[in-house]
mmCIF file of N, CA and C in Angstrom:
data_model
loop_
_atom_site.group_PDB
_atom_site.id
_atom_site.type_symbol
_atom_site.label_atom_id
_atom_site.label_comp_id
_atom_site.label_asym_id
_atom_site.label_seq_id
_atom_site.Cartn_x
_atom_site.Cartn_y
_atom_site.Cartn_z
ATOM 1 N N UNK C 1 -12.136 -34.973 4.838
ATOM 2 C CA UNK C 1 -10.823 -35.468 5.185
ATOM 3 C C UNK C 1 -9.791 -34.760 4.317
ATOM 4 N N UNK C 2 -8.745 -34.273 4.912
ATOM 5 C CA UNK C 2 -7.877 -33.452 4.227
ATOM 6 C C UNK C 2 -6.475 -34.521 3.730
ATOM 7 N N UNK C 3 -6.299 -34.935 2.459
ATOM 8 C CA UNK C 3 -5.384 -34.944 1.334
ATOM 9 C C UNK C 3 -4.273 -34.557 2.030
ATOM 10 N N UNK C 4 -2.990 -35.812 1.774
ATOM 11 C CA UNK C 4 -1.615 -35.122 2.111
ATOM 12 C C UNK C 4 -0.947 -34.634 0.804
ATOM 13 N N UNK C 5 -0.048 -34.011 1.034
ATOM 14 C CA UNK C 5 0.715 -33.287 -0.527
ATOM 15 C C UNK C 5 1.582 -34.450 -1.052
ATOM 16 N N UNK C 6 1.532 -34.240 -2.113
ATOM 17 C CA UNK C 6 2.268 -35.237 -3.007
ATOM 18 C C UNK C 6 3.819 -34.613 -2.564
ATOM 19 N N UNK C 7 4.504 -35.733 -3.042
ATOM 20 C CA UNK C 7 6.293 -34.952 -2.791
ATOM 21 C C UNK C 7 6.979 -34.817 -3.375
ATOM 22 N N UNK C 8 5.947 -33.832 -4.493
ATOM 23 C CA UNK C 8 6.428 -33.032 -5.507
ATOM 24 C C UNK C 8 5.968 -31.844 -5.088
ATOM 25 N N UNK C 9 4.254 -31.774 -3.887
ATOM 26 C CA UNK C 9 4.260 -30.599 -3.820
ATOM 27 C C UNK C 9 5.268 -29.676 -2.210
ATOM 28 N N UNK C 10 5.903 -31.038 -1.691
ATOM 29 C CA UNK C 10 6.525 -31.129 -0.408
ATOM 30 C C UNK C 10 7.903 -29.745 -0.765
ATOM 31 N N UNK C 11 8.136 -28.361 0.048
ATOM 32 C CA UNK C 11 9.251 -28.253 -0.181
ATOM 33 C C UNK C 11 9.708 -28.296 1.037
ATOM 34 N N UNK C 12 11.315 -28.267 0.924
ATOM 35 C CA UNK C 12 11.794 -28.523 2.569
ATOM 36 C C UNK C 12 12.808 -27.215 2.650
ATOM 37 N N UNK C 13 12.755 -27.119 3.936
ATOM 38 C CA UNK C 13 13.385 -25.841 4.291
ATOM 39 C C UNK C 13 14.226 -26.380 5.943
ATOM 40 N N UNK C 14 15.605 -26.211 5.526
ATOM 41 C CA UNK C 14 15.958 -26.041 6.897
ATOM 42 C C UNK C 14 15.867 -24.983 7.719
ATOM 43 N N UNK C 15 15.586 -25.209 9.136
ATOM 44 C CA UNK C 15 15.042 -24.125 10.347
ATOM 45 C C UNK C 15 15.819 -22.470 10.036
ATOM 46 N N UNK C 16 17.074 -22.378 9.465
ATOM 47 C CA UNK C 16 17.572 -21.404 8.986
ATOM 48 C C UNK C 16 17.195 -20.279 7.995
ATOM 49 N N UNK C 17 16.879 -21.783 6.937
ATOM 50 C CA UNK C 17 16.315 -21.024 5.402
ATOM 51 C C UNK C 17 15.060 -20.683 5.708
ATOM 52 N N UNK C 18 14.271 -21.091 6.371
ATOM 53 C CA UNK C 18 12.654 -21.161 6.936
ATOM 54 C C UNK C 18 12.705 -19.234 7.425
ATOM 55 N N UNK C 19 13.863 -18.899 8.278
ATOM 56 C CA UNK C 19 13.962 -17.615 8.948
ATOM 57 C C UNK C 19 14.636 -16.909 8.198
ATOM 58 N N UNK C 20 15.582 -16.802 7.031
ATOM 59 C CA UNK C 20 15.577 -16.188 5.875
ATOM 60 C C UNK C 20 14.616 -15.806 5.405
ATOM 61 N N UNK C 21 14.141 -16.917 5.030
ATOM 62 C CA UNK C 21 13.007 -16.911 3.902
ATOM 63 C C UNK C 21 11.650 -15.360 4.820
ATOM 64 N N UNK C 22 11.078 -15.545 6.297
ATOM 65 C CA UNK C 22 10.491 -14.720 7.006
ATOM 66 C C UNK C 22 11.396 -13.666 6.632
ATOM 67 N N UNK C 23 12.556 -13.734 7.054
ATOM 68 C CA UNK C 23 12.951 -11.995 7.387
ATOM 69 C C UNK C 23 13.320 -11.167 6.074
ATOM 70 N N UNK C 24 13.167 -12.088 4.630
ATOM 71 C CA UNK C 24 13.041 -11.461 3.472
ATOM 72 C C UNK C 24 11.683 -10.721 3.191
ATOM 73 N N UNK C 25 10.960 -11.419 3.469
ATOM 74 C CA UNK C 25 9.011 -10.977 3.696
ATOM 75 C C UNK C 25 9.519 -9.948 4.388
ATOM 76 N N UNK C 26 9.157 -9.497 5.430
ATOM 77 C CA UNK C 26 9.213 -8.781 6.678
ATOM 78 C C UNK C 26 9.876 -7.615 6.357
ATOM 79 N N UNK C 27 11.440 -7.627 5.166
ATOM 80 C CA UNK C 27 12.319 -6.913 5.014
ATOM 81 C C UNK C 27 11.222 -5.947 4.038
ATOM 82 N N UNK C 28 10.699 -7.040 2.858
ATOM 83 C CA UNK C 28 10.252 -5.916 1.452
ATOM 84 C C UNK C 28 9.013 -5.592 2.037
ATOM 85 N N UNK C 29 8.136 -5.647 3.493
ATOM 86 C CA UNK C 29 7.343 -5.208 3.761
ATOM 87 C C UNK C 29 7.439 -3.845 4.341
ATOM 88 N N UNK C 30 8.653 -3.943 5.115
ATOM 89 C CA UNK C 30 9.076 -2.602 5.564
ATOM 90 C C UNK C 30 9.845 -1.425 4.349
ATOM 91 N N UNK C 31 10.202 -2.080 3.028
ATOM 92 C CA UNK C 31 10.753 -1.279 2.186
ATOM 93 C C UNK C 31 9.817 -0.721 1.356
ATOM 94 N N UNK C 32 8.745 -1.408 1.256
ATOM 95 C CA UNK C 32 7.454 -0.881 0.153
ATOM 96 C C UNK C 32 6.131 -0.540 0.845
ATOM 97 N N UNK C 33 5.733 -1.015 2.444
ATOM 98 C CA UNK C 33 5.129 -0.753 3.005
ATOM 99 C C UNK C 33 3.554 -1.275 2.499
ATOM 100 N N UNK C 34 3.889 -2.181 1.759
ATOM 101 C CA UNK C 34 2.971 -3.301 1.495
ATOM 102 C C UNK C 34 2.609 -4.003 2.211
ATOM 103 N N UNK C 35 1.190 -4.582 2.785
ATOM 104 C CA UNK C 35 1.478 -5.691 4.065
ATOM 105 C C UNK C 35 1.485 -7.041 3.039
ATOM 106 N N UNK C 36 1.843 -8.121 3.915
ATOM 107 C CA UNK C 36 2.111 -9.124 3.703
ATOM 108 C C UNK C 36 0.741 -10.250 4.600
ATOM 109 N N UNK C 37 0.179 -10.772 3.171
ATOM 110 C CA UNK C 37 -1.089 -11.625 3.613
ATOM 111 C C UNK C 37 -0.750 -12.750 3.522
ATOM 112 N N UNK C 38 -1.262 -13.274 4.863
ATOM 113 C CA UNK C 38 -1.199 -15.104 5.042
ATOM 114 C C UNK C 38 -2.411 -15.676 5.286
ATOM 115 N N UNK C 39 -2.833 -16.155 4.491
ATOM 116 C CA UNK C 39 -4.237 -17.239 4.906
ATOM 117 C C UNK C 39 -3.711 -18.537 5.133
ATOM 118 N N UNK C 40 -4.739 -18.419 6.549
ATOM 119 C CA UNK C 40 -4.372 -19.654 7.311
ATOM 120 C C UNK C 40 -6.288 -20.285 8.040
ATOM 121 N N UNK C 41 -6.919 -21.602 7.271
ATOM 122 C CA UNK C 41 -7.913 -22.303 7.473
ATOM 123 C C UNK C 41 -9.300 -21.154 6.803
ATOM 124 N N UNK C 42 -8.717 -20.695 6.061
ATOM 125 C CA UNK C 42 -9.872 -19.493 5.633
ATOM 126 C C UNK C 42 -9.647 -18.347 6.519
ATOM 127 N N UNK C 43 -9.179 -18.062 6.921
ATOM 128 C CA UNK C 43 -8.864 -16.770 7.612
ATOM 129 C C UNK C 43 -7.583 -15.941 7.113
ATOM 130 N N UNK C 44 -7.481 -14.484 6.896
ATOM 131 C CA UNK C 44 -6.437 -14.043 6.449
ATOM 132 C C UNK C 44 -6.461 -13.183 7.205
ATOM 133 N N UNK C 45 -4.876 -13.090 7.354
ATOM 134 C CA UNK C 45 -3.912 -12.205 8.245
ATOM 135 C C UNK C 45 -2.946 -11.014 7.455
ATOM 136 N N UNK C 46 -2.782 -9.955 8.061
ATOM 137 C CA UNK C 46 -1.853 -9.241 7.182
ATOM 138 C C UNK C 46 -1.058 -8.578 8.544
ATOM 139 N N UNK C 47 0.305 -8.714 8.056
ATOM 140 C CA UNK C 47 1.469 -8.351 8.679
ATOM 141 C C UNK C 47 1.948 -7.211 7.756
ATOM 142 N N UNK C 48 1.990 -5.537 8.792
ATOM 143 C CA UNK C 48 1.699 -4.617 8.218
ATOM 144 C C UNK C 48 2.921 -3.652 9.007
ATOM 145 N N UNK C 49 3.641 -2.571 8.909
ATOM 146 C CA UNK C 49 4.185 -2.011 9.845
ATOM 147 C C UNK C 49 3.504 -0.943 10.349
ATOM 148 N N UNK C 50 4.006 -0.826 12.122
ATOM 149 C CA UNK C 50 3.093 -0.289 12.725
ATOM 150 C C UNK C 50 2.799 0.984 12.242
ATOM 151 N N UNK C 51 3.710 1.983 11.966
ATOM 152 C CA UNK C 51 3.019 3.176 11.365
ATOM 153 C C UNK C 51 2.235 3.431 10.860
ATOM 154 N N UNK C 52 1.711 2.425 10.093
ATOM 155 C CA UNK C 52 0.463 2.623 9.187
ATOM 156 C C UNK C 52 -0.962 2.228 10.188
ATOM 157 N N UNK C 53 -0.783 1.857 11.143
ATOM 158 C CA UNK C 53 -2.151 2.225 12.582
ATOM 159 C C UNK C 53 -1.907 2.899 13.337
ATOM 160 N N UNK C 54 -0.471 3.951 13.409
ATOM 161 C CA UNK C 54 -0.529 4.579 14.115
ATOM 162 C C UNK C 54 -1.073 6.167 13.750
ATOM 163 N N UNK C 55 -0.862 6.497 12.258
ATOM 164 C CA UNK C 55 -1.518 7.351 11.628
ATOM 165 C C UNK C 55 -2.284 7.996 11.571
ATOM 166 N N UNK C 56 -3.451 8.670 12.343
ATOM 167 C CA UNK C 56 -4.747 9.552 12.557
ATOM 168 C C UNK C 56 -5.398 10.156 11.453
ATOM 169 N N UNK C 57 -4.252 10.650 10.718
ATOM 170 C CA UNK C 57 -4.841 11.011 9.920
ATOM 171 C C UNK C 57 -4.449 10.889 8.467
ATOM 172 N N UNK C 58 -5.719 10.055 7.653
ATOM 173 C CA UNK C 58 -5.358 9.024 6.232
ATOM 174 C C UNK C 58 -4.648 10.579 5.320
ATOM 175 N N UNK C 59 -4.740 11.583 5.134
ATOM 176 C CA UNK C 59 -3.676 12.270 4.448
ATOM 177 C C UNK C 59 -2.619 12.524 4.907
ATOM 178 N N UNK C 60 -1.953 11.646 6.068
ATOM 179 C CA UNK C 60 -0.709 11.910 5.896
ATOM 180 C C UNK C 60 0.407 10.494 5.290
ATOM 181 N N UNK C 61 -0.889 9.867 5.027
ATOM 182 C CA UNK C 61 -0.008 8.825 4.127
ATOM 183 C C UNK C 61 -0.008 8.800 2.447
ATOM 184 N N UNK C 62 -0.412 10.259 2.435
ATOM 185 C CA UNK C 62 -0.741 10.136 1.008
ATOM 186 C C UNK C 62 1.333 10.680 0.516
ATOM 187 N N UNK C 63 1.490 10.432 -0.901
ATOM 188 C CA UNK C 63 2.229 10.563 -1.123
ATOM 189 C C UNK C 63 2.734 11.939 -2.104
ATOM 190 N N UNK C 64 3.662 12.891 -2.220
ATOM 191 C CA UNK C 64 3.661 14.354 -2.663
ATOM 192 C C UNK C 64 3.836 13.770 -3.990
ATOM 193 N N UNK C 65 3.103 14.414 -5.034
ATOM 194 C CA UNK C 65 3.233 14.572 -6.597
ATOM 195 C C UNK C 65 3.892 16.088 -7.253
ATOM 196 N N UNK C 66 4.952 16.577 -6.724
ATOM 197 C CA UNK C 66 4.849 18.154 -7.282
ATOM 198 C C UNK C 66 5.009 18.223 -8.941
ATOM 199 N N UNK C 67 5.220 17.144 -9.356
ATOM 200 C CA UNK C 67 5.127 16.974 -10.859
ATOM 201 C C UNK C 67 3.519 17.308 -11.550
ATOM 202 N N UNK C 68 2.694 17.206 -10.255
ATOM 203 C CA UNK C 68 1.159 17.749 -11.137
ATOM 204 C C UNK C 68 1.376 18.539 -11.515
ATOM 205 N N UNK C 69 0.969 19.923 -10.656
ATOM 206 C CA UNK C 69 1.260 21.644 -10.936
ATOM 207 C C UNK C 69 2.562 22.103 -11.093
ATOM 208 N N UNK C 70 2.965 22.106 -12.409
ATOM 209 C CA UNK C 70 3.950 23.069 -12.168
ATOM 210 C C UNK C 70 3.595 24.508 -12.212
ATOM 211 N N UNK C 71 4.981 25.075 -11.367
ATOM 212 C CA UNK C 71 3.988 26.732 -11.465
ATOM 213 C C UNK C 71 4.274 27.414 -9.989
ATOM 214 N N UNK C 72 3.599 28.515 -10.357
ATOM 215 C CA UNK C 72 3.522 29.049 -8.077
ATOM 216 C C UNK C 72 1.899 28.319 -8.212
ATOM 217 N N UNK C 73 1.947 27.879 -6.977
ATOM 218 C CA UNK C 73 0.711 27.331 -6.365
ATOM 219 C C UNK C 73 -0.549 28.753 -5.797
ATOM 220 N N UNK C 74 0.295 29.908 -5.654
ATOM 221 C CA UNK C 74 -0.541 30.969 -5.519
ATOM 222 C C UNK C 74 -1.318 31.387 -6.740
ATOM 223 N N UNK C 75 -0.764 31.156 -7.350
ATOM 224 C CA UNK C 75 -1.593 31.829 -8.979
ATOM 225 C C UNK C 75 -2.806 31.113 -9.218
ATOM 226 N N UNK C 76 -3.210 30.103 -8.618
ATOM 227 C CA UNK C 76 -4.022 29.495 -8.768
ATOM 228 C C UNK C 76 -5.389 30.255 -7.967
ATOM 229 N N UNK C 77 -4.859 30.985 -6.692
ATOM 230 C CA UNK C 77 -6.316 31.274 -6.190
ATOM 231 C C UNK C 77 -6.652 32.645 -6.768
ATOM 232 N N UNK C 78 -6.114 33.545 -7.908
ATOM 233 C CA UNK C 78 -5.838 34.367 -8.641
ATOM 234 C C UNK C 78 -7.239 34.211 -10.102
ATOM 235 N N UNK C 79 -7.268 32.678 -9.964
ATOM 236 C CA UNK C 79 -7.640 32.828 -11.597
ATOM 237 C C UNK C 79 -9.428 33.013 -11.392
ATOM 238 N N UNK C 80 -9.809 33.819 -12.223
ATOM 239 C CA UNK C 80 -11.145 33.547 -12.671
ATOM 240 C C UNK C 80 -11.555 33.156 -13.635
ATOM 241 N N UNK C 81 -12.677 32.069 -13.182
ATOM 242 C CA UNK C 81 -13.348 31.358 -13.812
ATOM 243 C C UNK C 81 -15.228 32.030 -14.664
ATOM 244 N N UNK C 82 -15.338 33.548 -14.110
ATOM 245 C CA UNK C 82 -16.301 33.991 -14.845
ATOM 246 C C UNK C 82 -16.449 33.577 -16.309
ATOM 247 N N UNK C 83 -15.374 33.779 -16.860
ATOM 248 C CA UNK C 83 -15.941 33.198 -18.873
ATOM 249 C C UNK C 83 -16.249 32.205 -18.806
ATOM 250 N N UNK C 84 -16.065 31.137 -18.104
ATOM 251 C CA UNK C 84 -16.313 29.850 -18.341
ATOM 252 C C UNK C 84 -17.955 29.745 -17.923
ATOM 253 N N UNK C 85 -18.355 30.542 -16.779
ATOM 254 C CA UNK C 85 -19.517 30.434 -16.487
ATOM 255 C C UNK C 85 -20.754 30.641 -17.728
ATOM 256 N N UNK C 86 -21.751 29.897 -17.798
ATOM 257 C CA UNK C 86 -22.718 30.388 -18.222
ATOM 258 C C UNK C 86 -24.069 30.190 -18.072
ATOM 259 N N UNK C 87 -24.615 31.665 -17.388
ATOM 260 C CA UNK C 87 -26.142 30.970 -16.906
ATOM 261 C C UNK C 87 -27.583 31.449 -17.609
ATOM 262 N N UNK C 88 -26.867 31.042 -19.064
ATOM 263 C CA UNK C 88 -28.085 30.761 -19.931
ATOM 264 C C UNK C 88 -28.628 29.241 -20.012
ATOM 265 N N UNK C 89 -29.464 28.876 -19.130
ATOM 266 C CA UNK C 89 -30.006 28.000 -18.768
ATOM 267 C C UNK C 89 -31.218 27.659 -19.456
ATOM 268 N N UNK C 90 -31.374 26.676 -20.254
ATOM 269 C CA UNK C 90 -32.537 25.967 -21.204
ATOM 270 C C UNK C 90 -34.019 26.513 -20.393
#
């Protein structure tokens, strides 16, 4: 048997603030692209924007770092790694 809330744990929302309150969710979901989880009877839901299922392919949601490499990115297929090698093997 399910317990009613005490009415301290009661908050009230008029039908207005109730749709504020949603379209603030909804807003920082679309600004951070975070979904937004609701469990409801043991089941959880996430309200997500669609782009992120419309996507094919998971690297194009990755995000650019050009702060890793600095540098030309060509010099890189330039370098050899022979000294480092060594196949004096035990």
């Amino acid at each position: 048997m399910m317990s009613s809330p005490s009415l301290e744990q009661i908050k009230t929302f008029t039908p207005l603030e109730l749709q504020e309150l949603i379209n603030a969710l909804l807003d920082e979901v679309l600004k951070t692209g975070n979904p937004l989880e609701i469990s409801r009877d043991g089941q959880l839901f996430q309200i997500l924007p669609l782009e992120h299922l419309e996507s094919d392919n998971k690297l194009d949601d990755l995000e650019p770092h050009p702060e890793v490499y600095v540098g030309d990115p060509d010099d890189l297929v330039n370098i050899s790694w022979e000294h480092e090698l060594s196949l004096d093997l035990p």
